[in-house]
């Protein structure tokens, strides 16, 4: 089992030695069950770091935000940033490294294995607790999740309360790290990989179309899915119109003729266009952290879209995103022995 004291000790060493400018990790939140991301800059504050089943967020997102913040500073601190990373977090970091958005010397990865557990799904947990409020959640080494409530501790099977991405995960440890905490565990036997995707693929074309139409028509286009995704780091998104400069001299005709790929209105067609475009831009890049689905206020199963393409990449090209930052990305790679079986 991962001992939080080991993580804190290493974080303290890095900060006291001046080897990093900060340690990006988790601390206990005063606003609910889930731990919240935190930047620890002083060695005496490492005691605030926590690690358990409530550490849900993909911290790679904050590497992207830090990169943007540093660009705006005149004299930025160029020391690396240490980051406490789960398996999916580390794979997101690897994709950022592959795409040269982050340099390897800019980050110190404190990798933490999820071993026999993962992170909780707050919606599942709320259903399981039936009105009780959870104070903490910890995975044990027997495939159970122990949840503390005001009326005592309750134990649930992992399948009842862990996030679906954790139940299907076959790489529950960082593929690349500078310091590793915990054991590498491959097959955990919770749920078959791509189980949900296969159930959708088994539908008829009409059923599948109706399934997605029903979900997309609820989309309010808040773009929370885009904002939380570490892979959505473009300065300008296809759905935004920031590159069109409007001046007092801009005519109404010029404004009307401006290229707009997706309308601002939340029509089913425009909603579908947005989600399809985003899914295609994540093909071969999405590492299945499922943060997009977690933050969606109307519960659209966005993970199904992205894992469908992840399955295609695996089955057609034997490619799993984020495993090796030294290898080219799926879109930029070519193999002479590519079977091309998908071409008809």
Short mmCIF file of C-alpha atoms in Angstrom, two decimals, residues 37-343:
data_model
loop_
_atom_site.label_atom_id
_atom_site.label_comp_id
_atom_site.label_asym_id
_atom_site.label_seq_id
_atom_site.Cartn_x
_atom_site.Cartn_y
_atom_site.Cartn_z
CA UNK A 37 -5.38 20.25 -6.10
CA UNK A 38 -2.73 22.28 -4.29
CA UNK A 39 0.69 23.81 -4.95
CA UNK A 40 3.02 23.29 -1.98
CA UNK A 41 5.89 25.78 -2.13
CA UNK A 42 7.23 25.59 1.45
CA UNK A 43 8.69 22.39 2.90
CA UNK A 44 6.86 22.90 6.20
CA UNK A 45 3.53 22.61 4.35
CA UNK A 46 4.05 19.10 2.97
CA UNK A 47 2.00 17.72 5.87
CA UNK A 48 -1.08 19.02 4.06
CA UNK A 49 -0.56 16.56 1.19
CA UNK A 50 -2.99 13.64 1.06
CA UNK A 51 -3.42 10.54 -1.07
CA UNK A 52 -6.54 8.38 -1.14
CA UNK A 53 -9.56 7.46 -3.25
CA UNK A 54 -10.77 11.08 -3.24
CA UNK A 55 -7.79 12.35 -5.28
CA UNK A 56 -9.83 12.40 -8.47
CA UNK A 57 -8.53 15.34 -10.53
CA UNK A 58 -6.06 14.88 -13.37
CA UNK A 59 -3.24 17.14 -12.21
CA UNK A 60 -1.66 17.24 -15.68
CA UNK A 61 -4.17 20.00 -16.42
CA UNK A 62 -2.27 22.28 -14.05
CA UNK A 63 0.97 21.70 -15.94
CA UNK A 64 -0.75 23.21 -18.96
CA UNK A 65 -2.04 26.14 -16.90
CA UNK A 66 1.39 26.67 -15.33
CA UNK A 67 2.97 26.76 -18.77
CA UNK A 68 0.61 29.55 -19.81
CA UNK A 69 1.18 31.44 -16.56
CA UNK A 70 4.95 31.28 -16.88
CA UNK A 71 4.82 32.64 -20.42
CA UNK A 72 3.12 35.75 -19.05
CA UNK A 73 5.83 36.37 -16.43
CA UNK A 74 8.89 38.51 -17.13
CA UNK A 75 11.23 36.50 -14.91
CA UNK A 76 9.61 33.12 -14.29
CA UNK A 77 11.08 30.56 -11.90
CA UNK A 78 12.57 28.04 -14.32
CA UNK A 79 13.06 25.26 -11.80
CA UNK A 80 10.97 22.15 -12.54
CA UNK A 81 7.56 21.52 -11.02
CA UNK A 82 7.07 18.29 -9.08
CA UNK A 83 3.73 16.57 -9.66
CA UNK A 84 2.13 13.68 -7.79
CA UNK A 85 0.67 11.57 -10.59
CA UNK A 86 -1.64 8.58 -10.86
CA UNK A 87 -1.28 6.25 -13.83
CA UNK A 88 -3.70 8.22 -16.01
CA UNK A 89 -2.12 11.51 -14.91
CA UNK A 90 1.32 10.27 -15.94
CA UNK A 91 0.04 9.18 -19.33
CA UNK A 92 -1.43 12.65 -19.86
CA UNK A 93 1.98 14.10 -18.99
CA UNK A 94 3.57 11.73 -21.51
CA UNK A 95 1.26 12.99 -24.26
CA UNK A 96 2.23 16.57 -23.39
CA UNK A 97 5.88 15.50 -23.63
CA UNK A 98 5.28 13.77 -26.97
CA UNK A 99 3.73 16.93 -28.35
CA UNK A 100 6.55 19.11 -26.98
CA UNK A 101 4.09 21.14 -24.96
CA UNK A 102 6.11 20.35 -21.83
CA UNK A 103 9.81 19.47 -21.69
CA UNK A 104 10.95 16.51 -19.58
CA UNK A 105 13.35 18.67 -17.56
CA UNK A 106 10.44 20.93 -16.58
CA UNK A 107 8.68 18.28 -14.51
CA UNK A 108 9.58 15.86 -11.71
CA UNK A 109 7.05 13.02 -11.65
CA UNK A 110 6.23 11.48 -8.28
CA UNK A 111 4.36 8.46 -9.58
CA UNK A 112 1.78 6.76 -7.37
CA UNK A 113 0.30 3.36 -8.19
CA UNK A 114 -3.43 2.88 -7.68
CA UNK A 115 -2.61 -0.79 -6.93
CA UNK A 116 -5.91 -2.54 -6.14
CA UNK A 117 -8.06 0.56 -6.13
CA UNK A 118 -8.62 3.87 -7.86
CA UNK A 119 -10.78 6.92 -7.23
CA UNK A 120 -14.41 7.16 -6.23
CA UNK A 121 -17.31 8.21 -8.42
CA UNK A 122 -19.25 10.69 -6.28
CA UNK A 123 -22.53 9.90 -8.06
CA UNK A 124 -22.17 6.17 -7.40
CA UNK A 125 -21.14 6.87 -3.83
CA UNK A 126 -24.13 9.11 -3.19
CA UNK A 127 -26.47 6.37 -4.44
CA UNK A 128 -24.74 3.74 -2.31
CA UNK A 129 -24.85 5.86 0.87
CA UNK A 130 -28.56 6.67 0.45
CA UNK A 131 -28.50 10.12 1.96
CA UNK A 132 -25.50 9.75 4.25
CA UNK A 133 -22.62 12.15 3.71
CA UNK A 134 -19.15 10.72 3.17
CA UNK A 135 -16.26 12.23 5.11
CA UNK A 136 -13.47 10.14 3.58
CA UNK A 137 -12.91 7.18 1.26
CA UNK A 138 -9.96 4.79 1.22
CA UNK A 139 -9.26 1.71 -0.92
CA UNK A 140 -7.89 -1.29 0.96
CA UNK A 141 -5.84 -4.16 -0.49
CA UNK A 142 -8.81 -6.54 -0.79
CA UNK A 143 -10.78 -4.73 -3.50
CA UNK A 144 -12.97 -2.86 -1.03
CA UNK A 145 -13.56 0.84 -0.41
CA UNK A 146 -13.95 2.02 3.18
CA UNK A 147 -16.10 5.12 3.53
CA UNK A 148 -16.35 7.10 6.76
CA UNK A 149 -19.68 8.76 7.57
CA UNK A 150 -21.09 10.54 10.62
CA UNK A 151 -22.81 7.30 11.67
CA UNK A 152 -19.76 5.08 11.22
CA UNK A 153 -17.65 3.34 8.59
CA UNK A 154 -19.25 1.59 5.64
CA UNK A 155 -17.44 -0.83 3.31
CA UNK A 156 -18.39 -1.24 -0.35
CA UNK A 157 -17.11 -3.50 -3.13
CA UNK A 158 -14.92 -1.46 -5.48
CA UNK A 159 -17.30 -2.05 -8.38
CA UNK A 160 -20.09 -0.26 -6.50
CA UNK A 161 -18.35 3.07 -5.90
CA UNK A 162 -15.16 3.39 -7.97
CA UNK A 163 -15.16 5.38 -11.21
CA UNK A 164 -15.79 3.28 -14.33
CA UNK A 165 -12.42 4.28 -15.78
CA UNK A 166 -10.73 2.78 -12.71
CA UNK A 167 -12.74 -0.42 -12.96
CA UNK A 168 -11.68 -0.86 -16.60
CA UNK A 169 -8.10 0.34 -16.10
CA UNK A 170 -5.38 -2.18 -16.95
CA UNK A 171 -2.44 0.18 -16.33
CA UNK A 172 -3.03 1.38 -12.79
CA UNK A 173 0.46 2.80 -12.33
CA UNK A 174 2.59 5.55 -13.91
CA UNK A 175 4.35 4.40 -17.06
CA UNK A 176 7.07 7.01 -16.48
CA UNK A 177 8.16 8.51 -13.14
CA UNK A 178 11.18 9.89 -11.32
CA UNK A 179 10.14 8.36 -8.00
CA UNK A 180 7.62 5.52 -7.76
CA UNK A 181 5.33 4.83 -4.80
CA UNK A 182 3.42 1.56 -4.55
CA UNK A 183 3.49 -1.64 -6.60
CA UNK A 184 2.77 -2.12 -10.29
CA UNK A 185 -0.51 -4.01 -10.65
CA UNK A 186 -1.72 -4.89 -14.15
CA UNK A 187 -4.78 -7.12 -14.16
CA UNK A 188 -7.14 -6.27 -11.31
CA UNK A 189 -10.23 -8.15 -12.48
CA UNK A 190 -12.89 -5.49 -11.91
CA UNK A 191 -14.48 -4.95 -15.34
CA UNK A 192 -13.51 -5.99 -18.88
CA UNK A 193 -11.79 -3.27 -20.88
CA UNK A 194 -14.12 -1.39 -23.25
CA UNK A 195 -17.17 -3.17 -21.81
CA UNK A 196 -19.37 -0.07 -22.10
CA UNK A 197 -18.11 0.72 -25.60
CA UNK A 198 -18.94 -2.77 -26.80
CA UNK A 199 -22.49 -2.47 -25.51
CA UNK A 200 -22.97 0.69 -27.60
CA UNK A 201 -21.34 -0.92 -30.64
CA UNK A 202 -23.83 -3.78 -30.38
CA UNK A 203 -26.72 -1.38 -31.02
CA UNK A 204 -28.18 -0.88 -34.46
CA UNK A 205 -27.26 2.32 -36.29
CA UNK A 206 -30.69 3.77 -35.55
CA UNK A 207 -30.48 2.87 -31.85
CA UNK A 208 -27.00 4.33 -31.55
CA UNK A 209 -28.07 7.53 -33.28
CA UNK A 210 -31.06 7.88 -30.96
CA UNK A 211 -28.83 7.20 -27.96
CA UNK A 212 -26.42 10.02 -28.77
CA UNK A 213 -29.13 12.41 -29.97
CA UNK A 214 -30.84 12.02 -26.62
CA UNK A 215 -27.64 12.93 -24.78
CA UNK A 216 -26.44 15.72 -27.06
CA UNK A 217 -29.75 17.56 -26.96
CA UNK A 218 -29.19 18.07 -23.21
CA UNK A 219 -25.79 19.70 -23.72
CA UNK A 220 -25.71 23.34 -22.60
CA UNK A 221 -22.29 23.95 -24.20
CA UNK A 222 -20.70 25.16 -20.98
CA UNK A 223 -17.39 23.73 -22.27
CA UNK A 224 -16.53 22.29 -18.85
CA UNK A 225 -15.34 19.15 -20.66
CA UNK A 226 -12.89 21.23 -22.68
CA UNK A 227 -11.75 23.29 -19.71
CA UNK A 228 -10.89 20.25 -17.58
CA UNK A 229 -9.07 18.31 -20.31
CA UNK A 230 -5.24 18.53 -20.22
CA UNK A 231 -5.18 17.66 -23.93
CA UNK A 232 -7.36 20.66 -24.88
CA UNK A 233 -4.58 23.23 -24.63
CA UNK A 234 -5.03 25.06 -27.94
CA UNK A 235 -4.85 28.83 -27.64
CA UNK A 236 -7.80 29.03 -29.99
CA UNK A 237 -10.48 26.35 -30.23
CA UNK A 238 -12.47 25.67 -33.37
CA UNK A 239 -15.65 26.61 -31.53
CA UNK A 240 -14.33 30.04 -30.56
CA UNK A 241 -14.07 33.09 -32.77
CA UNK A 242 -11.21 34.94 -31.12
CA UNK A 243 -9.14 35.30 -34.29
CA UNK A 244 -11.72 37.49 -36.01
CA UNK A 245 -10.78 41.07 -35.17
CA UNK A 246 -13.74 43.42 -35.00
CA UNK A 247 -13.13 47.15 -35.26
CA UNK A 248 -15.46 50.14 -35.61
CA UNK A 249 -14.82 49.86 -39.34
CA UNK A 250 -15.94 46.22 -39.61
CA UNK A 251 -19.08 46.05 -41.69
CA UNK A 252 -22.16 44.02 -40.87
CA UNK A 253 -21.56 41.99 -44.02
CA UNK A 254 -18.02 41.09 -42.93
CA UNK A 255 -19.31 39.99 -39.54
CA UNK A 256 -22.06 37.93 -41.15
CA UNK A 257 -19.66 36.25 -43.58
CA UNK A 258 -17.15 35.32 -40.91
CA UNK A 259 -16.40 31.60 -40.87
CA UNK A 260 -18.13 29.95 -37.95
CA UNK A 261 -17.79 26.19 -37.87
CA UNK A 262 -20.15 25.74 -34.95
CA UNK A 263 -22.94 28.10 -33.98
CA UNK A 264 -23.26 29.37 -30.42
CA UNK A 265 -26.82 28.11 -30.19
CA UNK A 266 -27.26 24.78 -28.41
CA UNK A 267 -29.08 22.98 -31.18
CA UNK A 268 -28.72 19.17 -31.31
CA UNK A 269 -26.82 19.43 -34.61
CA UNK A 270 -24.31 22.00 -33.32
CA UNK A 271 -23.93 20.13 -30.05
CA UNK A 272 -23.20 16.91 -31.93
CA UNK A 273 -20.72 18.75 -34.16
CA UNK A 274 -18.88 20.13 -31.14
CA UNK A 275 -18.57 16.77 -29.39
CA UNK A 276 -17.61 14.92 -32.57
CA UNK A 277 -14.91 17.46 -33.42
CA UNK A 278 -13.53 17.34 -29.90
CA UNK A 279 -13.50 13.53 -29.90
CA UNK A 280 -11.63 13.45 -33.21
CA UNK A 281 -9.07 15.93 -31.91
CA UNK A 282 -8.50 13.60 -28.96
CA UNK A 283 -8.10 10.47 -31.09
CA UNK A 284 -4.84 8.78 -30.15
CA UNK A 285 -4.34 11.35 -27.38
CA UNK A 286 -7.07 10.72 -24.80
CA UNK A 287 -5.70 8.71 -21.87
CA UNK A 288 -9.14 7.95 -20.36
CA UNK A 289 -8.97 10.05 -17.21
CA UNK A 290 -12.72 10.64 -17.75
CA UNK A 291 -12.54 14.12 -16.25
CA UNK A 292 -14.77 15.40 -19.05
CA UNK A 293 -17.55 13.06 -18.02
CA UNK A 294 -17.07 13.77 -14.30
CA UNK A 295 -17.52 17.52 -14.65
CA UNK A 296 -20.41 17.43 -17.14
CA UNK A 297 -23.36 19.10 -15.38
CA UNK A 298 -25.94 17.18 -17.44
CA UNK A 299 -24.27 13.75 -17.18
CA UNK A 300 -23.47 13.14 -20.85
CA UNK A 301 -21.41 9.90 -21.11
CA UNK A 302 -18.51 11.62 -22.87
CA UNK A 303 -16.09 8.88 -21.89
CA UNK A 304 -17.87 6.53 -24.30
CA UNK A 305 -16.97 8.77 -27.23
CA UNK A 306 -13.30 8.96 -26.36
CA UNK A 307 -12.83 5.32 -25.37
CA UNK A 308 -14.47 4.27 -28.65
CA UNK A 309 -11.60 5.92 -30.48
CA UNK A 310 -9.12 4.56 -27.96
CA UNK A 311 -10.38 1.07 -28.75
CA UNK A 312 -9.99 1.74 -32.47
CA UNK A 313 -6.40 2.90 -31.95
CA UNK A 314 -5.59 -0.22 -29.95
CA UNK A 315 -7.23 -2.73 -32.27
CA UNK A 316 -6.16 -1.19 -35.58
CA UNK A 317 -2.72 0.15 -34.68
CA UNK A 318 -1.81 -1.58 -31.39
CA UNK A 319 -1.41 1.87 -29.88
CA UNK A 320 -2.15 2.98 -26.32
CA UNK A 321 -1.85 6.75 -25.73
CA UNK A 322 0.68 8.08 -23.26
CA UNK A 323 2.77 4.98 -22.64
CA UNK A 324 6.13 6.21 -23.94
CA UNK A 325 6.97 9.91 -24.39
CA UNK A 326 9.97 8.99 -26.54
CA UNK A 327 7.77 7.41 -29.20
CA UNK A 328 5.87 9.44 -31.81
CA UNK A 329 2.16 10.00 -31.31
CA UNK A 330 -0.39 7.89 -33.17
CA UNK A 331 -1.16 10.59 -35.74
CA UNK A 332 2.51 11.31 -36.46
CA UNK A 333 3.68 7.69 -36.70
CA UNK A 334 3.90 5.31 -39.66
CA UNK A 335 4.63 1.59 -39.89
CA UNK A 336 5.48 -0.41 -43.01
CA UNK A 337 3.72 -3.45 -41.54
CA UNK A 338 0.49 -1.56 -40.84
CA UNK A 339 -2.23 -4.13 -41.69
CA UNK A 340 -4.65 -1.58 -43.20
CA UNK A 341 -7.47 -4.02 -42.52
CA UNK A 342 -9.84 -1.14 -41.81
CA UNK A 343 -9.58 0.22 -45.36
#
